[in-house]
Amino acid sequence: MGWLGRTINSSIGKKFIMAFTGISLILFLLFHLAGNLTLYAGKDAFNAYVATLDTVKPIVRIVEVGLALVFLFHIFNGIKLWIENKKARPVNYAVNGSSKNSTFYSRTMIHSGSIILIFLILHLTTFWATFNFTGHPVDGSHEYFDIIIYFFQKWWYALIYFIAMILLGFHLNHGFQSAFQTFGWNHNKYFPMIQKIGSIYAIVVAVGFGSLPVYFYLSSVLGGN
Amino acid sequence: MDEKNLNLTLKIWRQAGPTSVGSFQDFKVSVSEDSSILEMIDDLNNELEGDGKEPVTFESDCREGICGTCGLVINGQPHGPIPKIATCQLHMRNFKNGDTIWIEPFRAKAFPIIKDLMVDRSGFDRIMESGGYVSVNTGGVPDANEIPISKDVAAEAFDAAACIGCGACVAACKNASAMLFVSAKVSQFSLLPQGQPERYDRVQKMVMKMDEMGFGSCTNTYACEAECPKGISIKNIARMNRDYIKARATSENLEV
């Protein structure tokens, strides 16, 4: 293995990959959320937003390939680290005292991450696939807003979405500040700020995305729209 | 003297040797509030030896919290429930009458159990040998304050150097990572002028050795900082990450 391979495979190198891909995904989520919130502005606003994205389709496709790679690196590396770290302690303690020295969010990254991965697969096979290729599951039309309504009026679909978004918030609450610590940007003045911004960001993302299935499911039940 | 005794149930990890299968053994003890936890095990061992039984093996040396030899996991926490103390400084007044106390060894692949509560922490020595020093040519004794160092920097380096190498960070970490220990040892040199010539070589060699010894990776849970008897800051880990990546990117040395 050359110096680059040894760097990437070192413990700190793997941390850096997690942090770098994590920050990239954090930025992506912000753009994604901004777009999704047009759903609250109604059918025309959302369809216009998707239509705007369609006009720059080649760029969107390039970004998607980049995103896929970032996701795969983050997921693959995360699972690899989890397995390696399990092996570093072959016998567990009889009494688990971890709640006294660390946060719940920091200890459950693999669990929140795994559920987000399941969600991601569901998300891609439903919204992404219908938007880009197959169209509305009933009539194959590309009425984007109607596709959203179609899925979110299923209670189980809305529930999975909601739960996954809460766990995404947990994941981000630890991940945001953790990335900065990994980059070595821990400073008396700025790190407490970064931790607060991370928590606010996590809440904004969880509430922003998580409120959509709740809103559309409830409107369908209560006969809105 | 008005001395109150506590009646406690101890569940102590017993393991005959490195490859033996261990298990918890129960002991009922009556112990003074003023006793330290190690004195309590000393008393227990006296009784066991008196009965012709095998005493509980554990490590200790200075018994004043500065040597880093003692290290037990008490109710799931390295060095017990009180922050910023070593196991030897933990007194029984911190427990209540009737309590059950679980006493386990540090558990990590890189810290194999030798016997009972005693683990082999020589992995730390291997890391120190790989770069935890400053190469100085011998000569006359240097004058005091010959090299100007600001008070803030000296204090920060001293805080890092306060690490006693006990291994509680590894024991506390859910990944059995040694990042807090190694980062403290890297920082105590990289902050000072004397450490500069070998700064980037040192961090690469020590991290490489740390990975080789089978310690896990850091996932920033900060359990290490919470359990460290000397309060070593995770800022040292950030500093080491910085130094390491800079060293990997810029070092001309292709061997490490």
Short mmCIF file of C-alpha atoms in Angstrom, two decimals:
data_model
loop_
_atom_site.label_atom_id
_atom_site.label_comp_id
_atom_site.label_asym_id
_atom_site.label_seq_id
_atom_site.Cartn_x
_atom_site.Cartn_y
_atom_site.Cartn_z
CA MET A 1 0.00 0.00 0.00
CA GLY A 2 1.31 3.45 -0.89
CA TRP A 3 1.32 6.45 1.41
CA LEU A 4 -2.11 7.54 0.24
CA GLY A 5 -3.66 4.13 0.87
CA ARG A 6 -2.06 4.00 4.31
CA THR A 7 -3.41 7.49 5.06
CA ILE A 8 -6.96 6.60 4.04
CA ASN A 9 -6.83 3.31 5.95
CA SER A 10 -5.38 4.82 9.13
CA SER A 11 -7.80 5.41 12.00
CA ILE A 12 -7.61 9.19 11.54
CA GLY A 13 -7.88 8.84 7.75
CA LYS A 14 -11.15 6.94 8.12
CA LYS A 15 -12.44 9.59 10.52
CA PHE A 16 -11.62 12.22 7.92
CA ILE A 17 -13.58 10.37 5.25
CA MET A 18 -16.58 10.18 7.58
CA ALA A 19 -16.30 13.87 8.41
CA PHE A 20 -15.73 15.06 4.84
CA THR A 21 -18.56 13.00 3.34
CA GLY A 22 -20.74 13.90 6.33
CA ILE A 23 -20.25 17.65 5.82
CA SER A 24 -20.99 17.23 2.09
CA LEU A 25 -24.26 15.47 2.94
CA ILE A 26 -25.09 18.15 5.52
CA LEU A 27 -24.79 20.79 2.77
CA PHE A 28 -26.87 18.68 0.37
CA LEU A 29 -29.65 18.27 2.95
CA LEU A 30 -29.90 22.03 3.29
CA PHE A 31 -30.58 22.47 -0.45
CA HIS A 32 -32.92 19.48 -0.46
CA LEU A 33 -34.89 20.90 2.47
CA ALA A 34 -35.17 24.35 0.89
CA GLY A 35 -36.68 22.73 -2.22
CA ASN A 36 -39.05 20.50 -0.27
CA LEU A 37 -40.44 23.36 1.76
CA THR A 38 -42.03 24.70 -1.45
CA LEU A 39 -44.56 21.90 -0.85
CA TYR A 40 -46.10 24.11 1.84
CA ALA A 41 -46.61 26.85 -0.74
CA GLY A 42 -48.96 24.57 -2.68
CA LYS A 43 -49.14 22.55 -5.85
CA ASP A 44 -48.04 25.24 -8.32
CA ALA A 45 -45.03 26.35 -6.31
CA PHE A 46 -43.73 22.79 -5.91
CA ASN A 47 -44.32 21.80 -9.53
CA ALA A 48 -42.60 25.01 -10.66
CA TYR A 49 -39.60 24.18 -8.44
CA VAL A 50 -39.30 20.67 -9.90
CA ALA A 51 -39.72 22.09 -13.41
CA THR A 52 -36.85 24.51 -12.73
CA LEU A 53 -34.65 21.57 -11.72
CA ASP A 54 -35.69 19.82 -14.95
CA THR A 55 -34.31 22.69 -17.04
CA VAL A 56 -30.81 21.97 -15.66
CA LYS A 57 -31.16 18.18 -15.80
CA PRO A 58 -27.58 17.44 -16.98
CA ILE A 59 -26.17 19.31 -13.98
CA VAL A 60 -28.62 17.53 -11.67
CA ARG A 61 -27.45 14.18 -13.04
CA ILE A 62 -23.78 15.04 -12.43
CA VAL A 63 -24.59 16.14 -8.87
CA GLU A 64 -26.53 12.90 -8.36
CA VAL A 65 -23.52 10.79 -9.36
CA GLY A 66 -21.34 12.77 -6.95
CA LEU A 67 -23.93 12.40 -4.21
CA ALA A 68 -24.22 8.67 -4.79
CA LEU A 69 -20.45 8.32 -4.38
CA VAL A 70 -20.45 10.44 -1.22
CA PHE A 71 -23.34 8.42 0.24
CA LEU A 72 -21.65 5.11 -0.61
CA PHE A 73 -18.33 6.19 0.93
CA HIS A 74 -20.08 7.44 4.07
CA ILE A 75 -22.17 4.26 4.44
CA PHE A 76 -19.44 1.76 3.53
CA ASN A 77 -16.82 3.48 5.68
CA GLY A 78 -19.25 3.83 8.59
CA ILE A 79 -20.14 0.14 8.58
CA LYS A 80 -16.48 -0.84 8.21
CA LEU A 81 -15.52 1.36 11.18
CA TRP A 82 -18.34 -0.08 13.28
CA ILE A 83 -17.19 -3.66 12.60
CA GLU A 84 -13.54 -2.80 13.32
CA ASN A 85 -14.45 -0.94 16.49
CA LYS A 86 -16.54 -3.88 17.72
CA LYS A 87 -13.47 -6.09 17.26
CA ALA A 88 -11.37 -3.69 19.36
CA ARG A 89 -13.46 -4.77 22.38
CA PRO A 90 -14.18 -8.50 22.00
CA VAL A 91 -15.67 -8.89 25.50
CA ASN A 92 -18.21 -6.33 26.69
CA TYR A 93 -18.58 -4.96 30.20
CA ALA A 94 -21.16 -6.62 32.44
CA VAL A 95 -22.33 -3.17 33.51
CA ASN A 96 -22.70 -0.60 30.75
CA GLY A 97 -21.80 2.80 32.20
CA SER A 98 -21.75 4.65 28.87
CA SER A 99 -24.84 6.73 29.65
CA LYS A 100 -22.78 8.42 32.38
CA ASN A 101 -19.98 9.57 30.09
CA SER A 102 -21.38 10.15 26.61
CA THR A 103 -24.52 11.28 24.80
CA PHE A 104 -27.16 8.92 23.46
CA TYR A 105 -26.76 10.46 19.98
CA SER A 106 -23.03 9.76 19.86
CA ARG A 107 -23.39 6.11 20.83
CA THR A 108 -26.17 5.26 18.39
CA MET A 109 -24.74 6.57 15.09
CA ILE A 110 -24.72 3.08 13.55
CA HIS A 111 -28.36 2.52 14.55
CA SER A 112 -29.68 5.90 13.40
CA GLY A 113 -27.52 5.57 10.28
CA SER A 114 -28.85 2.09 9.45
CA ILE A 115 -32.46 3.22 9.67
CA ILE A 116 -31.66 6.26 7.53
CA LEU A 117 -30.12 3.85 4.97
CA ILE A 118 -33.33 1.79 4.88
CA PHE A 119 -35.26 5.03 4.51
CA LEU A 120 -32.91 6.16 1.73
CA ILE A 121 -33.59 2.98 -0.27
CA LEU A 122 -37.35 3.43 0.21
CA HIS A 123 -37.03 7.11 -0.71
CA LEU A 124 -35.12 6.38 -3.93
CA THR A 125 -37.44 3.57 -5.04
CA THR A 126 -40.54 5.70 -4.48
CA PHE A 127 -40.04 9.46 -4.93
CA TRP A 128 -36.82 9.50 -6.92
CA ALA A 129 -37.81 6.67 -9.28
CA THR A 130 -41.33 8.01 -9.91
CA PHE A 131 -40.16 11.59 -10.39
CA ASN A 132 -37.38 10.67 -12.79
CA PHE A 133 -38.68 7.62 -14.60
CA THR A 134 -41.91 5.78 -13.91
CA GLY A 135 -44.24 8.66 -13.10
CA HIS A 136 -47.35 8.50 -10.89
CA PRO A 137 -47.88 4.91 -9.67
CA VAL A 138 -51.53 5.02 -10.79
CA ASP A 139 -51.54 6.76 -14.17
CA GLY A 140 -47.83 7.28 -14.92
CA SER A 141 -48.27 11.07 -15.12
CA HIS A 142 -45.53 13.46 -14.03
CA GLU A 143 -47.72 15.55 -11.77
CA TYR A 144 -45.07 15.77 -9.04
CA PHE A 145 -47.26 17.25 -6.33
CA ASP A 146 -49.85 14.49 -6.85
CA ILE A 147 -47.14 11.83 -6.50
CA ILE A 148 -46.19 13.30 -3.13
CA ILE A 149 -49.82 13.24 -2.01
CA TYR A 150 -50.23 9.68 -3.28
CA PHE A 151 -47.43 8.35 -1.05
CA PHE A 152 -47.98 10.54 2.00
CA GLN A 153 -51.63 9.58 2.32
CA LYS A 154 -50.53 6.01 3.13
CA TRP A 155 -50.23 6.01 6.92
CA TRP A 156 -47.35 3.53 7.06
CA TYR A 157 -45.35 5.45 4.48
CA ALA A 158 -45.85 8.74 6.31
CA LEU A 159 -44.92 7.08 9.60
CA ILE A 160 -41.67 5.58 8.26
CA TYR A 161 -40.78 8.98 6.82
CA PHE A 162 -41.49 10.74 10.08
CA ILE A 163 -39.49 8.28 12.24
CA ALA A 164 -36.55 8.30 9.83
CA MET A 165 -36.42 12.09 9.93
CA ILE A 166 -36.36 12.16 13.74
CA LEU A 167 -33.45 9.71 13.65
CA LEU A 168 -31.78 11.82 10.98
CA GLY A 169 -31.97 14.68 13.46
CA PHE A 170 -30.27 12.50 16.12
CA HIS A 171 -27.60 11.48 13.59
CA LEU A 172 -26.92 15.08 12.57
CA ASN A 173 -26.89 16.37 16.15
CA HIS A 174 -23.78 14.28 16.80
CA GLY A 175 -22.40 14.28 13.27
CA PHE A 176 -22.26 18.04 12.75
CA GLN A 177 -19.97 18.89 15.67
CA SER A 178 -18.14 15.58 15.35
CA ALA A 179 -16.99 16.51 11.83
CA PHE A 180 -15.48 19.75 13.09
CA GLN A 181 -13.67 17.94 15.91
CA THR A 182 -12.29 15.47 13.36
CA PHE A 183 -11.04 18.30 11.16
CA GLY A 184 -9.23 19.57 14.24
CA TRP A 185 -11.36 22.69 14.52
CA ASN A 186 -11.89 22.55 18.24
CA HIS A 187 -11.32 26.00 19.69
CA ASN A 188 -12.46 27.44 23.02
CA LYS A 189 -14.24 30.31 21.26
CA TYR A 190 -15.87 28.52 18.35
CA PHE A 191 -16.52 24.91 19.33
CA PRO A 192 -19.38 25.62 21.77
CA MET A 193 -20.94 27.70 18.96
CA ILE A 194 -20.47 24.86 16.47
CA GLN A 195 -22.17 22.43 18.88
CA LYS A 196 -25.16 24.78 19.22
CA ILE A 197 -25.38 25.41 15.47
CA GLY A 198 -25.25 21.64 14.92
CA SER A 199 -28.15 21.05 17.30
CA ILE A 200 -30.20 23.85 15.71
CA TYR A 201 -29.40 22.49 12.24
CA ALA A 202 -30.45 18.99 13.32
CA ILE A 203 -33.76 20.29 14.68
CA VAL A 204 -34.43 22.37 11.54
CA VAL A 205 -33.77 19.36 9.28
CA ALA A 206 -35.79 16.92 11.41
CA VAL A 207 -38.75 19.29 11.77
CA GLY A 208 -38.52 20.56 8.18
CA PHE A 209 -38.53 17.14 6.53
CA GLY A 210 -40.45 15.31 9.26
CA SER A 211 -43.40 17.73 9.29
CA LEU A 212 -44.14 17.10 5.57
CA PRO A 213 -45.51 13.53 5.88
CA VAL A 214 -47.43 14.54 9.02
CA TYR A 215 -48.98 17.55 7.28
CA PHE A 216 -49.94 15.72 4.08
CA TYR A 217 -51.20 12.62 5.84
CA LEU A 218 -53.35 14.66 8.21
CA SER A 219 -54.70 16.82 5.37
CA SER A 220 -55.68 13.69 3.45
CA VAL A 221 -57.40 12.23 6.53
CA LEU A 222 -59.14 15.48 7.38
CA GLY A 223 -60.18 15.96 3.75
CA GLY A 224 -57.98 18.94 3.04
CA ASN A 225 -56.33 19.93 -0.26
CA MET B 1 -13.72 7.01 66.56
CA ASP B 2 -17.25 6.85 65.32
CA GLU B 3 -16.78 4.53 62.38
CA LYS B 4 -19.63 3.41 60.18
CA ASN B 5 -19.36 0.16 58.32
CA LEU B 6 -21.01 -0.58 55.01
CA ASN B 7 -22.26 -4.03 54.12
CA LEU B 8 -21.66 -4.55 50.43
CA THR B 9 -21.92 -7.27 47.81
CA LEU B 10 -18.95 -7.31 45.46
CA LYS B 11 -19.07 -8.95 42.07
CA ILE B 12 -15.44 -9.29 41.03
CA TRP B 13 -14.15 -10.60 37.70
CA ARG B 14 -11.99 -13.70 38.25
CA GLN B 15 -9.90 -15.09 35.43
CA ALA B 16 -7.06 -17.54 36.09
CA GLY B 17 -4.95 -16.57 33.09
CA PRO B 18 -4.87 -14.82 29.71
CA THR B 19 -6.55 -17.67 27.87
CA SER B 20 -8.86 -18.87 30.66
CA VAL B 21 -12.57 -18.26 30.68
CA GLY B 22 -13.45 -15.71 33.35
CA SER B 23 -16.58 -15.13 35.41
CA PHE B 24 -17.85 -12.97 38.25
CA GLN B 25 -17.40 -14.16 41.83
CA ASP B 26 -19.59 -12.78 44.62
CA PHE B 27 -18.17 -11.60 47.93
CA LYS B 28 -19.97 -10.19 50.98
CA VAL B 29 -17.85 -7.60 52.77
CA SER B 30 -18.23 -5.20 55.67
CA VAL B 31 -16.03 -2.16 55.11
CA SER B 32 -15.35 1.21 56.74
CA GLU B 33 -16.60 4.31 54.94
CA ASP B 34 -13.08 5.73 55.23
CA SER B 35 -11.53 2.81 53.39
CA SER B 36 -10.48 3.22 49.78
CA ILE B 37 -11.74 0.67 47.28
CA LEU B 38 -8.22 -0.80 46.94
CA GLU B 39 -7.89 -1.10 50.75
CA MET B 40 -11.19 -2.94 50.71
CA ILE B 41 -9.78 -5.44 48.18
CA ASP B 42 -6.58 -5.67 50.29
CA ASP B 43 -8.72 -6.67 53.30
CA LEU B 44 -10.64 -9.14 51.18
CA ASN B 45 -7.36 -10.64 49.92
CA ASN B 46 -6.08 -10.99 53.51
CA GLU B 47 -9.18 -12.98 54.35
CA LEU B 48 -8.91 -15.09 51.19
CA GLU B 49 -5.24 -15.87 51.89
CA GLY B 50 -6.10 -16.70 55.49
CA ASP B 51 -8.60 -19.21 54.19
CA GLY B 52 -5.98 -20.62 51.82
CA LYS B 53 -7.80 -19.26 48.77
CA GLU B 54 -6.43 -17.45 45.73
CA PRO B 55 -6.39 -13.64 46.32
CA VAL B 56 -7.81 -11.23 43.74
CA THR B 57 -5.05 -9.98 41.43
CA PHE B 58 -5.11 -6.24 40.75
CA GLU B 59 -2.55 -3.54 40.09
CA SER B 60 -1.65 -0.49 42.17
CA ASP B 61 1.46 1.45 43.04
CA CYS B 62 1.50 5.02 44.40
CA ARG B 63 -2.08 5.00 45.71
CA GLU B 64 -2.22 8.77 45.45
CA GLY B 65 -3.55 9.14 41.93
CA ILE B 66 -0.36 10.06 40.10
CA CYS B 67 1.20 6.85 38.77
CA GLY B 68 -1.57 5.46 36.57
CA THR B 69 -1.07 1.85 37.68
CA CYS B 70 -4.45 1.16 39.23
CA GLY B 71 -7.42 0.95 36.97
CA LEU B 72 -10.64 -0.88 37.63
CA VAL B 73 -14.00 -0.54 35.96
CA ILE B 74 -16.45 0.01 38.80
CA ASN B 75 -20.15 -0.29 37.94
CA GLY B 76 -19.32 0.26 34.27
CA GLN B 77 -17.12 3.31 34.76
CA PRO B 78 -13.31 3.29 34.63
CA HIS B 79 -11.99 4.56 38.01
CA GLY B 80 -15.56 4.53 39.34
CA PRO B 81 -18.37 7.09 39.50
CA ILE B 82 -16.44 10.13 40.79
CA PRO B 83 -14.87 12.32 38.07
CA LYS B 84 -11.16 13.17 37.88
CA ILE B 85 -9.85 10.60 40.32
CA ALA B 86 -7.94 7.34 39.93
CA THR B 87 -9.31 4.09 41.35
CA CYS B 88 -7.04 4.37 44.41
CA GLN B 89 -8.66 7.71 45.33
CA LEU B 90 -12.18 6.28 45.33
CA HIS B 91 -13.47 5.94 48.88
CA MET B 92 -16.25 3.71 50.08
CA ARG B 93 -18.17 6.70 51.50
CA ASN B 94 -19.32 7.21 47.89
CA PHE B 95 -21.39 4.02 48.16
CA LYS B 96 -24.43 3.19 50.21
CA ASN B 97 -25.03 0.37 52.67
CA GLY B 98 -26.41 -2.67 50.84
CA ASP B 99 -24.99 -1.65 47.42
CA THR B 100 -23.83 -4.22 44.90
CA ILE B 101 -20.59 -3.18 43.25
CA TRP B 102 -19.40 -4.69 39.98
CA ILE B 103 -15.62 -4.66 39.61
CA GLU B 104 -14.23 -5.50 36.17
CA PRO B 105 -10.89 -5.16 34.42
CA PHE B 106 -10.33 -2.69 31.55
CA ARG B 107 -11.69 -4.47 28.49
CA ALA B 108 -9.98 -4.01 25.12
CA LYS B 109 -8.37 -6.27 22.56
CA ALA B 110 -5.21 -4.18 22.94
CA PHE B 111 -5.28 -4.67 26.76
CA PRO B 112 -5.37 -8.46 27.19
CA ILE B 113 -6.22 -9.70 30.68
CA ILE B 114 -3.24 -11.20 32.51
CA LYS B 115 -5.16 -12.36 35.57
CA ASP B 116 -8.37 -11.30 37.34
CA LEU B 117 -8.38 -7.49 37.24
CA MET B 118 -4.85 -7.06 35.87
CA VAL B 119 -4.42 -6.17 32.19
CA ASP B 120 -1.39 -5.84 29.94
CA ARG B 121 -1.12 -2.18 28.96
CA SER B 122 2.29 -2.50 27.27
CA GLY B 123 0.62 -1.39 24.02
CA PHE B 124 0.98 2.14 25.42
CA ASP B 125 4.73 1.56 25.89
CA ARG B 126 5.05 0.43 22.27
CA ILE B 127 3.32 3.65 21.16
CA MET B 128 5.68 5.75 23.30
CA GLU B 129 8.71 3.93 21.89
CA SER B 130 7.54 4.71 18.37
CA GLY B 131 7.83 8.47 18.82
CA GLY B 132 6.82 9.73 22.27
CA TYR B 133 10.13 11.44 23.01
CA VAL B 134 12.34 14.36 22.04
CA SER B 135 15.77 13.51 20.64
CA VAL B 136 18.17 15.87 22.40
CA ASN B 137 21.92 15.94 22.02
CA THR B 138 23.44 15.76 25.46
CA GLY B 139 25.52 18.68 26.62
CA GLY B 140 25.63 21.23 29.39
CA VAL B 141 22.56 21.94 31.47
CA PRO B 142 20.60 24.67 29.64
CA ASP B 143 19.91 27.92 31.46
CA ALA B 144 16.39 28.46 32.76
CA ASN B 145 14.12 30.42 30.39
CA GLU B 146 16.69 30.17 27.61
CA ILE B 147 13.86 29.36 25.18
CA PRO B 148 10.96 31.79 25.54
CA ILE B 149 7.60 30.01 25.91
CA SER B 150 4.44 31.91 26.74
CA LYS B 151 2.68 30.97 29.96
CA ASP B 152 -0.50 29.92 28.09
CA VAL B 153 1.36 27.52 25.83
CA ALA B 154 3.41 26.09 28.70
CA ALA B 155 0.21 25.53 30.69
CA GLU B 156 -1.52 23.79 27.79
CA ALA B 157 1.50 21.53 27.21
CA PHE B 158 1.59 20.77 30.91
CA ASP B 159 -2.11 19.91 30.94
CA ALA B 160 -1.45 17.39 28.14
CA ALA B 161 1.63 16.05 29.95
CA ALA B 162 -0.51 15.44 33.05
CA CYS B 163 -1.69 12.22 31.37
CA ILE B 164 -0.61 9.34 33.59
CA GLY B 165 -1.13 6.70 30.89
CA CYS B 166 -3.58 4.70 32.99
CA GLY B 167 -5.68 3.59 29.99
CA ALA B 168 -9.06 4.71 31.34
CA CYS B 169 -9.70 6.45 28.01
CA VAL B 170 -9.40 3.13 26.20
CA ALA B 171 -11.53 1.42 28.85
CA ALA B 172 -14.26 4.08 28.62
CA CYS B 173 -14.38 4.36 24.83
CA LYS B 174 -17.06 2.24 23.20
CA ASN B 175 -14.49 1.57 20.44
CA ALA B 176 -11.55 0.94 22.82
CA SER B 177 -9.75 3.79 21.07
CA ALA B 178 -6.49 5.17 22.47
CA MET B 179 -6.87 8.58 20.83
CA LEU B 180 -6.96 10.60 24.07
CA PHE B 181 -3.77 9.02 25.40
CA VAL B 182 -1.86 9.29 22.12
CA SER B 183 -3.08 12.83 21.46
CA ALA B 184 -1.96 13.94 24.94
CA LYS B 185 1.48 12.45 24.33
CA VAL B 186 1.68 14.05 20.87
CA SER B 187 0.46 17.42 22.17
CA GLN B 188 2.84 17.70 25.11
CA PHE B 189 5.66 17.89 22.55
CA SER B 190 3.98 19.53 19.56
CA LEU B 191 3.01 22.57 21.66
CA LEU B 192 6.59 23.29 22.76
CA PRO B 193 9.60 24.55 20.75
CA GLN B 194 11.65 21.50 21.78
CA GLY B 195 9.14 19.21 20.12
CA GLN B 196 9.07 20.99 16.76
CA PRO B 197 11.91 19.25 14.85
CA GLU B 198 10.22 15.83 15.13
CA ARG B 199 6.63 17.12 15.29
CA TYR B 200 5.26 15.71 12.03
CA ASP B 201 7.34 12.53 12.00
CA ARG B 202 6.28 11.79 15.56
CA VAL B 203 2.54 12.05 15.01
CA GLN B 204 2.67 9.75 11.97
CA LYS B 205 4.71 7.09 13.75
CA MET B 206 2.62 7.15 16.93
CA VAL B 207 -0.71 6.96 15.09
CA MET B 208 0.61 4.13 12.91
CA LYS B 209 1.71 2.19 16.01
CA MET B 210 -1.60 2.91 17.76
CA ASP B 211 -3.52 1.42 14.80
CA GLU B 212 -1.16 -1.55 14.69
CA MET B 213 -1.75 -2.36 18.39
CA GLY B 214 -5.44 -3.03 17.75
CA PHE B 215 -7.04 0.00 19.38
CA GLY B 216 -10.32 1.12 17.80
CA SER B 217 -11.08 4.36 15.99
CA CYS B 218 -12.40 7.53 17.60
CA THR B 219 -16.06 8.38 16.98
CA ASN B 220 -16.04 11.53 19.13
CA THR B 221 -18.31 10.29 21.92
CA TYR B 222 -15.97 12.12 24.35
CA ALA B 223 -16.41 9.35 26.96
CA CYS B 224 -12.60 9.40 27.35
CA GLU B 225 -12.53 13.02 28.50
CA ALA B 226 -15.40 12.38 30.93
CA GLU B 227 -13.62 9.41 32.56
CA CYS B 228 -10.02 10.68 32.46
CA PRO B 229 -8.65 10.97 36.02
CA LYS B 230 -6.51 13.92 34.90
CA GLY B 231 -9.16 15.71 32.85
CA ILE B 232 -7.18 15.54 29.59
CA SER B 233 -9.08 17.58 27.00
CA ILE B 234 -10.40 16.28 23.69
CA LYS B 235 -8.85 19.42 22.18
CA ASN B 236 -5.69 17.31 22.14
CA ILE B 237 -7.42 14.86 19.80
CA ALA B 238 -8.37 17.74 17.50
CA ARG B 239 -4.76 18.93 17.56
CA MET B 240 -3.48 15.44 16.72
CA ASN B 241 -5.98 15.09 13.84
CA ARG B 242 -4.73 18.43 12.49
CA ASP B 243 -1.07 17.52 12.84
CA TYR B 244 -1.58 14.05 11.39
CA ILE B 245 -3.37 15.15 8.23
CA LYS B 246 -0.90 17.98 7.70
CA ALA B 247 1.96 15.52 8.16
CA ARG B 248 0.45 12.97 5.76
CA ALA B 249 -0.12 15.66 3.14
CA THR B 250 3.23 17.42 3.34
CA SER B 251 5.83 15.00 4.74
CA GLU B 252 8.56 13.98 2.26
CA ASN B 253 8.94 10.67 4.08
CA LEU B 254 7.29 7.93 1.99
CA GLU B 255 8.19 5.15 4.46
CA VAL B 256 5.62 5.97 7.13
#
